[in-house]
Amino acid sequence: MLFLPAAALCCLCSALVAMAAELSQDDLTLTRRVGQTVSFSCGGTDQCDGSYVFWYQKKDTETFRVILDIARSSGNIDKSYNHPQEDDFSAVNKENGCELQIQTVKLSHSATYYCSCYKSGGYLIFGSGTKLYVTDEQIVKPVVSVYPAASRAHLEGKTSLLCVASDMFPPLVRFSWKRQKDNGNEEDVTSAEGEQLELRESGRTTAIRVVDQDPLHTYKYRCSVHHEGGTVKAQIKQEVPGSVLHWQVRLLCLMYTVLIVKSLVYCCGLSLLMILRNKGPSTNCTHAD
């Protein structure tokens, strides 16, 4: 069992970059006071081909450290990884998942906790991580503001939307978007629909979402910010009108109309000339008689 997590530590950093998170850790942050209890959930373990789920601790100034593993079938726990706080942790299996537990939270437990397991082929799938804040500070929901982001993207049939979350604690948030077409029902905007850039700075986090403009329909976009204190929806919807392609279609129609009119004028003129030409010889013959 010892060599498995050792190999996991060697490839975890590259795996975090190269692979999408496939295990689910819904809690972005958890805030506790010293002496309280805390549980970190990990779902989607039915995707695992390996027999064990591993839990890692990552402090801001340190590398990943294995805390323990738990057998998916029996629930047996292995703590033989020489973690200095191994006795503070326990784990339990849940339906299609498991939990890492701390019965008595200490200040030194402040860290981000990740779950992972092996797929066939020897590579890891993992969760996105849950950061534990150990503090007496109160949880404060974010203030959400939306703006149209200045950009040249609209010249290529795209536009950018800007959503800002500020004045919150803990400072970590997750953004999501919904859109509404021509006053219809709202629908989720998936990660495959456009690009998103997130900028974190002191006191606020900004998400810039680049979306394609529909050539015919107007969409209204709403930003939602998910936080430990709850989900906050933007009060204002951002309207994205049809792209310039719609006006290009109108311009092409106008050009074709002009060409058709020109063709008709040309045909009429040509017909008139032919009539006049035919009348010319007939008149000359009459005068000759």
PDB file of C-alpha atoms in Angstrom:
ATOM      1  CA  MET A   1       0.000   0.000   0.000  1.00  0.00           C
ATOM      2  CA  LEU A   2       2.851   2.452   0.681  1.00  0.00           C
ATOM      3  CA  PHE A   3       4.081   2.626  -2.923  1.00  0.00           C
ATOM      4  CA  LEU A   4       0.658   3.600  -4.321  1.00  0.00           C
ATOM      5  CA  PRO A   5       0.364   7.041  -2.675  1.00  0.00           C
ATOM      6  CA  ALA A   6       4.077   7.665  -3.321  1.00  0.00           C
ATOM      7  CA  ALA A   7       3.405   7.273  -7.026  1.00  0.00           C
ATOM      8  CA  ALA A   8       0.300   9.387  -6.634  1.00  0.00           C
ATOM      9  CA  LEU A   9       2.311  12.254  -5.141  1.00  0.00           C
ATOM     10  CA  CYS A  10       4.762  12.130  -8.045  1.00  0.00           C
ATOM     11  CA  CYS A  11       2.082  12.583 -10.684  1.00  0.00           C
ATOM     12  CA  LEU A  12      -0.579  14.550  -8.796  1.00  0.00           C
ATOM     13  CA  CYS A  13       0.694  17.997  -9.760  1.00  0.00           C
ATOM     14  CA  SER A  14       0.854  17.156 -13.456  1.00  0.00           C
ATOM     15  CA  ALA A  15      -2.492  15.371 -13.238  1.00  0.00           C
ATOM     16  CA  LEU A  16      -4.118  18.453 -11.713  1.00  0.00           C
ATOM     17  CA  VAL A  17      -3.125  20.417 -14.787  1.00  0.00           C
ATOM     18  CA  ALA A  18      -3.628  17.783 -17.469  1.00  0.00           C
ATOM     19  CA  MET A  19      -6.901  16.211 -16.378  1.00  0.00           C
ATOM     20  CA  ALA A  20     -10.339  17.538 -15.553  1.00  0.00           C
ATOM     21  CA  ALA A  21     -11.658  17.021 -12.019  1.00  0.00           C
ATOM     22  CA  GLU A  22     -13.896  13.971 -12.134  1.00  0.00           C
ATOM     23  CA  LEU A  23     -14.533  13.358  -8.439  1.00  0.00           C
ATOM     24  CA  SER A  24     -16.918  15.900  -6.955  1.00  0.00           C
ATOM     25  CA  GLN A  25     -16.085  18.087  -3.975  1.00  0.00           C
ATOM     26  CA  ASP A  26     -19.040  20.457  -3.849  1.00  0.00           C
ATOM     27  CA  ASP A  27     -17.751  22.542  -0.933  1.00  0.00           C
ATOM     28  CA  LEU A  28     -15.290  25.117  -2.234  1.00  0.00           C
ATOM     29  CA  THR A  29     -14.530  26.280   1.330  1.00  0.00           C
ATOM     30  CA  LEU A  30     -15.462  25.367   4.889  1.00  0.00           C
ATOM     31  CA  THR A  31     -15.023  27.731   7.844  1.00  0.00           C
ATOM     32  CA  ARG A  32     -14.671  26.475  11.405  1.00  0.00           C
ATOM     33  CA  ARG A  33     -13.557  27.717  14.801  1.00  0.00           C
ATOM     34  CA  VAL A  34     -10.925  25.933  16.871  1.00  0.00           C
ATOM     35  CA  GLY A  35     -12.492  22.949  18.646  1.00  0.00           C
ATOM     36  CA  GLN A  36     -15.336  22.396  16.190  1.00  0.00           C
ATOM     37  CA  THR A  37     -15.825  19.370  13.920  1.00  0.00           C
ATOM     38  CA  VAL A  38     -15.642  19.329  10.122  1.00  0.00           C
ATOM     39  CA  SER A  39     -16.301  16.816   7.331  1.00  0.00           C
ATOM     40  CA  PHE A  40     -15.032  16.987   3.741  1.00  0.00           C
ATOM     41  CA  SER A  41     -17.212  15.170   1.221  1.00  0.00           C
ATOM     42  CA  CYS A  42     -16.070  13.396  -1.939  1.00  0.00           C
ATOM     43  CA  GLY A  43     -18.582  12.051  -4.466  1.00  0.00           C
ATOM     44  CA  GLY A  44     -18.481  10.104  -7.697  1.00  0.00           C
ATOM     45  CA  THR A  45     -16.260   7.295  -6.436  1.00  0.00           C
ATOM     46  CA  ASP A  46     -18.218   4.796  -8.520  1.00  0.00           C
ATOM     47  CA  GLN A  47     -15.939   5.989 -11.350  1.00  0.00           C
ATOM     48  CA  CYS A  48     -12.900   4.618  -9.529  1.00  0.00           C
ATOM     49  CA  ASP A  49     -11.315   1.405 -10.758  1.00  0.00           C
ATOM     50  CA  GLY A  50      -8.917   1.222  -7.823  1.00  0.00           C
ATOM     51  CA  SER A  51      -9.995  -0.196  -4.478  1.00  0.00           C
ATOM     52  CA  TYR A  52      -9.034   2.837  -2.393  1.00  0.00           C
ATOM     53  CA  VAL A  53      -9.832   6.534  -2.101  1.00  0.00           C
ATOM     54  CA  PHE A  54      -6.897   8.693  -0.981  1.00  0.00           C
ATOM     55  CA  TRP A  55      -7.087  11.955   0.936  1.00  0.00           C
ATOM     56  CA  TYR A  56      -4.394  14.646   0.632  1.00  0.00           C
ATOM     57  CA  GLN A  57      -3.620  17.797   2.573  1.00  0.00           C
ATOM     58  CA  LYS A  58      -2.112  20.814   0.781  1.00  0.00           C
ATOM     59  CA  LYS A  59      -1.007  23.786   2.864  1.00  0.00           C
ATOM     60  CA  ASP A  60      -0.224  27.079   1.145  1.00  0.00           C
ATOM     61  CA  THR A  61       3.529  26.831   1.673  1.00  0.00           C
ATOM     62  CA  GLU A  62       3.893  23.044   1.455  1.00  0.00           C
ATOM     63  CA  THR A  63       3.502  20.233  -1.061  1.00  0.00           C
ATOM     64  CA  PHE A  64       0.760  17.585  -1.120  1.00  0.00           C
ATOM     65  CA  ARG A  65       0.838  15.095   1.753  1.00  0.00           C
ATOM     66  CA  VAL A  66      -1.132  11.864   1.933  1.00  0.00           C
ATOM     67  CA  ILE A  67      -3.221  11.677   5.098  1.00  0.00           C
ATOM     68  CA  LEU A  68      -4.898   8.289   4.720  1.00  0.00           C
ATOM     69  CA  ASP A  69      -6.736   5.989   2.363  1.00  0.00           C
ATOM     70  CA  ILE A  70     -10.053   4.233   2.827  1.00  0.00           C
ATOM     71  CA  ALA A  71     -11.072   0.958   1.183  1.00  0.00           C
ATOM     72  CA  ARG A  72     -14.165   1.493  -0.949  1.00  0.00           C
ATOM     73  CA  SER A  73     -15.641  -1.922  -0.141  1.00  0.00           C
ATOM     74  CA  SER A  74     -14.744  -2.616   3.487  1.00  0.00           C
ATOM     75  CA  GLY A  75     -14.219   0.913   4.810  1.00  0.00           C
ATOM     76  CA  ASN A  76     -10.864  -0.054   6.338  1.00  0.00           C
ATOM     77  CA  ILE A  77      -8.594   2.949   6.921  1.00  0.00           C
ATOM     78  CA  ASP A  78      -4.827   2.984   6.356  1.00  0.00           C
ATOM     79  CA  LYS A  79      -2.865   5.820   8.012  1.00  0.00           C
ATOM     80  CA  SER A  80       0.636   4.451   7.405  1.00  0.00           C
ATOM     81  CA  TYR A  81       1.845   7.522   5.495  1.00  0.00           C
ATOM     82  CA  ASN A  82       3.653   9.288   8.356  1.00  0.00           C
ATOM     83  CA  HIS A  83       1.437  12.359   8.328  1.00  0.00           C
ATOM     84  CA  PRO A  84       2.267  14.364  11.487  1.00  0.00           C
ATOM     85  CA  GLN A  85      -1.442  14.834  12.311  1.00  0.00           C
ATOM     86  CA  GLU A  86      -2.699  11.413  11.235  1.00  0.00           C
ATOM     87  CA  ASP A  87      -4.443  10.802  14.565  1.00  0.00           C
ATOM     88  CA  ASP A  88      -6.611  13.900  14.051  1.00  0.00           C
ATOM     89  CA  PHE A  89      -8.275  12.432  10.945  1.00  0.00           C
ATOM     90  CA  SER A  90     -10.764   9.677  10.244  1.00  0.00           C
ATOM     91  CA  ALA A  91     -12.829   8.674   7.220  1.00  0.00           C
ATOM     92  CA  VAL A  92     -16.103   6.963   6.468  1.00  0.00           C
ATOM     93  CA  ASN A  93     -17.742   5.643   3.311  1.00  0.00           C
ATOM     94  CA  LYS A  94     -20.992   7.177   2.095  1.00  0.00           C
ATOM     95  CA  GLU A  95     -23.280   6.241  -0.794  1.00  0.00           C
ATOM     96  CA  ASN A  96     -21.200   6.735  -3.954  1.00  0.00           C
ATOM     97  CA  GLY A  97     -18.577   8.623  -1.968  1.00  0.00           C
ATOM     98  CA  CYS A  98     -16.740   9.094   1.285  1.00  0.00           C
ATOM     99  CA  GLU A  99     -15.919  11.730   3.901  1.00  0.00           C
ATOM    100  CA  LEU A 100     -12.751  12.871   5.613  1.00  0.00           C
ATOM    101  CA  GLN A 101     -13.475  13.937   9.193  1.00  0.00           C
ATOM    102  CA  ILE A 102     -11.762  16.015  11.878  1.00  0.00           C
ATOM    103  CA  GLN A 103     -13.381  15.754  15.291  1.00  0.00           C
ATOM    104  CA  THR A 104     -11.476  18.612  16.930  1.00  0.00           C
ATOM    105  CA  VAL A 105     -10.313  21.328  14.556  1.00  0.00           C
ATOM    106  CA  LYS A 106      -6.955  22.998  15.227  1.00  0.00           C
ATOM    107  CA  LEU A 107      -5.449  26.105  13.688  1.00  0.00           C
ATOM    108  CA  SER A 108      -2.783  23.896  12.087  1.00  0.00           C
ATOM    109  CA  HIS A 109      -5.496  22.106  10.089  1.00  0.00           C
ATOM    110  CA  SER A 110      -5.900  25.166   7.850  1.00  0.00           C
ATOM    111  CA  ALA A 111      -5.269  23.734   4.362  1.00  0.00           C
ATOM    112  CA  THR A 112      -6.931  22.491   1.185  1.00  0.00           C
ATOM    113  CA  TYR A 113      -8.066  18.855   1.173  1.00  0.00           C
ATOM    114  CA  TYR A 114      -8.270  16.714  -1.982  1.00  0.00           C
ATOM    115  CA  CYS A 115      -9.654  13.246  -2.628  1.00  0.00           C
ATOM    116  CA  SER A 116      -8.449  11.010  -5.451  1.00  0.00           C
ATOM    117  CA  CYS A 117      -8.517   7.459  -6.743  1.00  0.00           C
ATOM    118  CA  TYR A 118      -7.082   5.402  -9.565  1.00  0.00           C
ATOM    119  CA  LYS A 119      -8.599   4.615 -12.938  1.00  0.00           C
ATOM    120  CA  SER A 120      -7.561   1.652 -15.055  1.00  0.00           C
ATOM    121  CA  GLY A 121      -4.292   2.519 -16.768  1.00  0.00           C
ATOM    122  CA  GLY A 122      -2.754   3.820 -13.554  1.00  0.00           C
ATOM    123  CA  TYR A 123      -3.817   7.477 -13.692  1.00  0.00           C
ATOM    124  CA  LEU A 124      -5.625   9.506 -11.073  1.00  0.00           C
ATOM    125  CA  ILE A 125      -8.964  11.196 -11.049  1.00  0.00           C
ATOM    126  CA  PHE A 126      -9.452  13.713  -8.278  1.00  0.00           C
ATOM    127  CA  GLY A 127     -11.667  16.315  -6.709  1.00  0.00           C
ATOM    128  CA  SER A 128     -11.354  20.070  -7.079  1.00  0.00           C
ATOM    129  CA  GLY A 129     -10.441  20.476  -3.406  1.00  0.00           C
ATOM    130  CA  THR A 130     -12.056  22.026  -0.327  1.00  0.00           C
ATOM    131  CA  LYS A 131     -10.202  24.736   1.582  1.00  0.00           C
ATOM    132  CA  LEU A 132     -10.584  24.809   5.370  1.00  0.00           C
ATOM    133  CA  TYR A 133     -10.416  28.193   7.108  1.00  0.00           C
ATOM    134  CA  VAL A 134      -9.874  28.012  10.866  1.00  0.00           C
ATOM    135  CA  THR A 135     -10.887  31.404  12.218  1.00  0.00           C
ATOM    136  CA  ASP A 136     -13.364  33.281  14.396  1.00  0.00           C
ATOM    137  CA  GLU A 137     -14.273  35.530  11.475  1.00  0.00           C
ATOM    138  CA  GLN A 138     -17.907  35.461  10.378  1.00  0.00           C
ATOM    139  CA  ILE A 139     -18.984  34.199   6.962  1.00  0.00           C
ATOM    140  CA  VAL A 140     -20.018  37.107   4.726  1.00  0.00           C
ATOM    141  CA  LYS A 141     -21.858  36.637   1.421  1.00  0.00           C
ATOM    142  CA  PRO A 142     -20.408  38.356  -1.649  1.00  0.00           C
ATOM    143  CA  VAL A 143     -21.739  41.497  -3.272  1.00  0.00           C
ATOM    144  CA  VAL A 144     -22.299  40.726  -6.964  1.00  0.00           C
ATOM    145  CA  SER A 145     -21.993  43.329  -9.722  1.00  0.00           C
ATOM    146  CA  VAL A 146     -22.188  42.879 -13.495  1.00  0.00           C
ATOM    147  CA  TYR A 147     -20.783  45.009 -16.309  1.00  0.00           C
ATOM    148  CA  PRO A 148     -20.318  44.754 -20.065  1.00  0.00           C
ATOM    149  CA  ALA A 149     -16.590  44.204 -20.528  1.00  0.00           C
ATOM    150  CA  ALA A 150     -14.868  46.481 -23.054  1.00  0.00           C
ATOM    151  CA  SER A 151     -13.416  44.256 -25.750  1.00  0.00           C
ATOM    152  CA  ARG A 152     -12.793  43.909 -29.498  1.00  0.00           C
ATOM    153  CA  ALA A 153     -14.283  40.412 -29.392  1.00  0.00           C
ATOM    154  CA  HIS A 154     -17.633  41.689 -30.706  1.00  0.00           C
ATOM    155  CA  LEU A 155     -15.976  42.363 -34.059  1.00  0.00           C
ATOM    156  CA  GLU A 156     -15.751  38.602 -34.570  1.00  0.00           C
ATOM    157  CA  GLY A 157     -19.342  37.827 -33.594  1.00  0.00           C
ATOM    158  CA  LYS A 158     -18.462  37.474 -29.907  1.00  0.00           C
ATOM    159  CA  THR A 159     -19.014  39.614 -26.848  1.00  0.00           C
ATOM    160  CA  SER A 160     -17.698  39.515 -23.285  1.00  0.00           C
ATOM    161  CA  LEU A 161     -19.555  39.728 -19.985  1.00  0.00           C
ATOM    162  CA  LEU A 162     -18.026  40.708 -16.671  1.00  0.00           C
ATOM    163  CA  CYS A 163     -19.193  39.554 -13.218  1.00  0.00           C
ATOM    164  CA  VAL A 164     -17.534  40.771 -10.010  1.00  0.00           C
ATOM    165  CA  ALA A 165     -17.862  39.228  -6.524  1.00  0.00           C
ATOM    166  CA  SER A 166     -16.538  41.413  -3.705  1.00  0.00           C
ATOM    167  CA  ASP A 167     -16.571  42.014   0.065  1.00  0.00           C
ATOM    168  CA  MET A 168     -16.959  38.334   0.984  1.00  0.00           C
ATOM    169  CA  PHE A 169     -15.400  35.931   3.459  1.00  0.00           C
ATOM    170  CA  PRO A 170     -14.046  33.372   2.769  1.00  0.00           C
ATOM    171  CA  PRO A 171     -12.654  34.973  -0.387  1.00  0.00           C
ATOM    172  CA  LEU A 172     -13.134  31.951  -2.685  1.00  0.00           C
ATOM    173  CA  VAL A 173     -16.171  31.741  -4.979  1.00  0.00           C
ATOM    174  CA  ARG A 174     -17.387  29.781  -7.986  1.00  0.00           C
ATOM    175  CA  PHE A 175     -19.201  31.401 -10.925  1.00  0.00           C
ATOM    176  CA  SER A 176     -22.003  30.033 -13.085  1.00  0.00           C
ATOM    177  CA  TRP A 177     -24.143  31.545 -15.838  1.00  0.00           C
ATOM    178  CA  LYS A 178     -27.691  31.192 -17.137  1.00  0.00           C
ATOM    179  CA  ARG A 179     -29.163  32.680 -20.285  1.00  0.00           C
ATOM    180  CA  GLN A 180     -32.659  33.498 -21.494  1.00  0.00           C
ATOM    181  CA  LYS A 181     -33.570  33.643 -25.207  1.00  0.00           C
ATOM    182  CA  ASP A 182     -36.143  36.225 -26.313  1.00  0.00           C
ATOM    183  CA  ASN A 183     -37.879  36.269 -22.892  1.00  0.00           C
ATOM    184  CA  GLY A 184     -38.174  32.464 -22.802  1.00  0.00           C
ATOM    185  CA  ASN A 185     -37.027  30.069 -20.065  1.00  0.00           C
ATOM    186  CA  GLU A 186     -33.565  30.308 -18.511  1.00  0.00           C
ATOM    187  CA  GLU A 187     -31.009  27.647 -19.413  1.00  0.00           C
ATOM    188  CA  ASP A 188     -27.565  26.809 -18.048  1.00  0.00           C
ATOM    189  CA  VAL A 189     -24.504  27.990 -19.938  1.00  0.00           C
ATOM    190  CA  THR A 190     -22.065  25.077 -20.042  1.00  0.00           C
ATOM    191  CA  SER A 191     -18.284  25.340 -19.913  1.00  0.00           C
ATOM    192  CA  ALA A 192     -18.163  24.318 -23.581  1.00  0.00           C
ATOM    193  CA  GLU A 193     -20.142  27.413 -24.572  1.00  0.00           C
ATOM    194  CA  GLY A 194     -17.546  30.170 -24.618  1.00  0.00           C
ATOM    195  CA  GLU A 195     -14.447  30.850 -22.563  1.00  0.00           C
ATOM    196  CA  GLN A 196     -14.122  32.158 -19.009  1.00  0.00           C
ATOM    197  CA  LEU A 197     -11.209  33.920 -17.349  1.00  0.00           C
ATOM    198  CA  GLU A 198     -11.111  34.485 -13.578  1.00  0.00           C
ATOM    199  CA  LEU A 199      -8.995  37.162 -11.929  1.00  0.00           C
ATOM    200  CA  ARG A 200      -8.440  37.123  -8.173  1.00  0.00           C
ATOM    201  CA  GLU A 201      -7.221  40.141  -6.258  1.00  0.00           C
ATOM    202  CA  SER A 202      -7.517  41.381  -2.700  1.00  0.00           C
ATOM    203  CA  GLY A 203     -11.156  41.681  -1.725  1.00  0.00           C
ATOM    204  CA  ARG A 204     -12.730  40.567  -4.993  1.00  0.00           C
ATOM    205  CA  THR A 205     -12.833  37.998  -7.783  1.00  0.00           C
ATOM    206  CA  THR A 206     -13.766  38.839 -11.369  1.00  0.00           C
ATOM    207  CA  ALA A 207     -15.066  36.467 -14.046  1.00  0.00           C
ATOM    208  CA  ILE A 208     -14.915  37.494 -17.713  1.00  0.00           C
ATOM    209  CA  ARG A 209     -17.100  35.318 -19.924  1.00  0.00           C
ATOM    210  CA  VAL A 210     -16.726  35.386 -23.713  1.00  0.00           C
ATOM    211  CA  VAL A 211     -19.879  34.240 -25.527  1.00  0.00           C
ATOM    212  CA  ASP A 212     -20.909  33.863 -29.159  1.00  0.00           C
ATOM    213  CA  GLN A 213     -23.528  36.273 -30.429  1.00  0.00           C
ATOM    214  CA  ASP A 214     -26.529  34.602 -32.010  1.00  0.00           C
ATOM    215  CA  PRO A 215     -27.136  35.956 -35.529  1.00  0.00           C
ATOM    216  CA  LEU A 216     -30.907  36.180 -35.057  1.00  0.00           C
ATOM    217  CA  HIS A 217     -31.816  36.066 -31.363  1.00  0.00           C
ATOM    218  CA  THR A 218     -31.175  38.274 -28.351  1.00  0.00           C
ATOM    219  CA  TYR A 219     -30.035  36.537 -25.155  1.00  0.00           C
ATOM    220  CA  LYS A 220     -30.073  37.847 -21.589  1.00  0.00           C
ATOM    221  CA  TYR A 221     -27.317  36.462 -19.356  1.00  0.00           C
ATOM    222  CA  ARG A 222     -27.379  36.238 -15.553  1.00  0.00           C
ATOM    223  CA  CYS A 223     -24.341  35.578 -13.368  1.00  0.00           C
ATOM    224  CA  SER A 224     -24.578  33.568 -10.123  1.00  0.00           C
ATOM    225  CA  VAL A 225     -21.852  33.399  -7.477  1.00  0.00           C
ATOM    226  CA  HIS A 226     -21.617  30.268  -5.329  1.00  0.00           C
ATOM    227  CA  HIS A 227     -20.138  30.854  -1.877  1.00  0.00           C
ATOM    228  CA  GLU A 228     -20.015  29.096   1.465  1.00  0.00           C
ATOM    229  CA  GLY A 229     -22.565  31.623   2.706  1.00  0.00           C
ATOM    230  CA  GLY A 230     -24.964  30.755  -0.112  1.00  0.00           C
ATOM    231  CA  THR A 231     -25.585  31.466  -3.775  1.00  0.00           C
ATOM    232  CA  VAL A 232     -25.992  35.105  -4.796  1.00  0.00           C
ATOM    233  CA  LYS A 233     -27.586  35.936  -8.147  1.00  0.00           C
ATOM    234  CA  ALA A 234     -26.879  39.144  -9.995  1.00  0.00           C
ATOM    235  CA  GLN A 235     -29.915  41.417  -9.938  1.00  0.00           C
ATOM    236  CA  ILE A 236     -29.302  42.670 -13.475  1.00  0.00           C
ATOM    237  CA  LYS A 237     -29.328  40.563 -16.625  1.00  0.00           C
ATOM    238  CA  GLN A 238     -26.840  41.423 -19.348  1.00  0.00           C
ATOM    239  CA  GLU A 239     -28.351  41.614 -22.814  1.00  0.00           C
ATOM    240  CA  VAL A 240     -26.447  40.261 -25.804  1.00  0.00           C
ATOM    241  CA  PRO A 241     -28.200  41.305 -29.038  1.00  0.00           C
ATOM    242  CA  GLY A 242     -27.959  39.475 -32.349  1.00  0.00           C
ATOM    243  CA  SER A 243     -24.564  39.700 -33.984  1.00  0.00           C
ATOM    244  CA  VAL A 244     -23.553  41.916 -36.894  1.00  0.00           C
ATOM    245  CA  LEU A 245     -24.234  38.929 -39.152  1.00  0.00           C
ATOM    246  CA  HIS A 246     -27.915  39.873 -39.060  1.00  0.00           C
ATOM    247  CA  TRP A 247     -27.101  43.272 -40.571  1.00  0.00           C
ATOM    248  CA  GLN A 248     -24.817  41.632 -43.100  1.00  0.00           C
ATOM    249  CA  VAL A 249     -27.759  39.539 -44.278  1.00  0.00           C
ATOM    250  CA  ARG A 250     -29.836  42.690 -44.691  1.00  0.00           C
ATOM    251  CA  LEU A 251     -27.019  44.381 -46.590  1.00  0.00           C
ATOM    252  CA  LEU A 252     -26.691  41.399 -48.929  1.00  0.00           C
ATOM    253  CA  CYS A 253     -30.446  41.463 -49.557  1.00  0.00           C
ATOM    254  CA  LEU A 254     -30.213  45.150 -50.406  1.00  0.00           C
ATOM    255  CA  MET A 255     -27.289  44.515 -52.755  1.00  0.00           C
ATOM    256  CA  TYR A 256     -29.159  41.731 -54.532  1.00  0.00           C
ATOM    257  CA  THR A 257     -32.217  43.969 -54.852  1.00  0.00           C
ATOM    258  CA  VAL A 258     -30.085  46.699 -56.434  1.00  0.00           C
ATOM    259  CA  LEU A 259     -28.540  44.181 -58.835  1.00  0.00           C
ATOM    260  CA  ILE A 260     -31.972  42.885 -59.830  1.00  0.00           C
ATOM    261  CA  VAL A 261     -33.230  46.435 -60.435  1.00  0.00           C
ATOM    262  CA  LYS A 262     -30.139  47.175 -62.511  1.00  0.00           C
ATOM    263  CA  SER A 263     -30.722  44.007 -64.526  1.00  0.00           C
ATOM    264  CA  LEU A 264     -34.347  44.978 -65.157  1.00  0.00           C
ATOM    265  CA  VAL A 265     -33.338  48.480 -66.258  1.00  0.00           C
ATOM    266  CA  TYR A 266     -30.704  46.996 -68.569  1.00  0.00           C
ATOM    267  CA  CYS A 267     -33.179  44.541 -70.079  1.00  0.00           C
ATOM    268  CA  CYS A 268     -35.780  47.267 -70.591  1.00  0.00           C
ATOM    269  CA  GLY A 269     -33.205  49.544 -72.205  1.00  0.00           C
ATOM    270  CA  LEU A 270     -31.947  46.766 -74.450  1.00  0.00           C
ATOM    271  CA  SER A 271     -35.492  45.883 -75.504  1.00  0.00           C
ATOM    272  CA  LEU A 272     -36.234  49.522 -76.293  1.00  0.00           C
ATOM    273  CA  LEU A 273     -33.114  49.806 -78.440  1.00  0.00           C
ATOM    274  CA  MET A 274     -34.034  46.660 -80.359  1.00  0.00           C
ATOM    275  CA  ILE A 275     -37.547  48.002 -81.019  1.00  0.00           C
ATOM    276  CA  LEU A 276     -36.188  51.306 -82.288  1.00  0.00           C
ATOM    277  CA  ARG A 277     -33.638  49.512 -84.460  1.00  0.00           C
ATOM    278  CA  ASN A 278     -36.291  47.307 -86.017  1.00  0.00           C
ATOM    279  CA  LYS A 279     -38.470  50.318 -86.798  1.00  0.00           C
ATOM    280  CA  GLY A 280     -35.609  52.075 -88.577  1.00  0.00           C
ATOM    281  CA  PRO A 281     -35.271  49.822 -91.703  1.00  0.00           C
ATOM    282  CA  SER A 282     -39.075  49.509 -92.054  1.00  0.00           C
ATOM    283  CA  THR A 283     -39.487  53.291 -92.332  1.00  0.00           C
ATOM    284  CA  ASN A 284     -36.660  53.586 -94.895  1.00  0.00           C
ATOM    285  CA  CYS A 285     -38.267  50.973 -97.157  1.00  0.00           C
ATOM    286  CA  THR A 286     -41.579  52.873 -97.192  1.00  0.00           C
ATOM    287  CA  HIS A 287     -39.907  56.115 -98.253  1.00  0.00           C
ATOM    288  CA  ALA A 288     -38.096  54.305-101.075  1.00  0.00           C
ATOM    289  CA  ASP A 289     -41.375  53.240-102.665  1.00  0.00           C
TER     290      ASP A 289
END
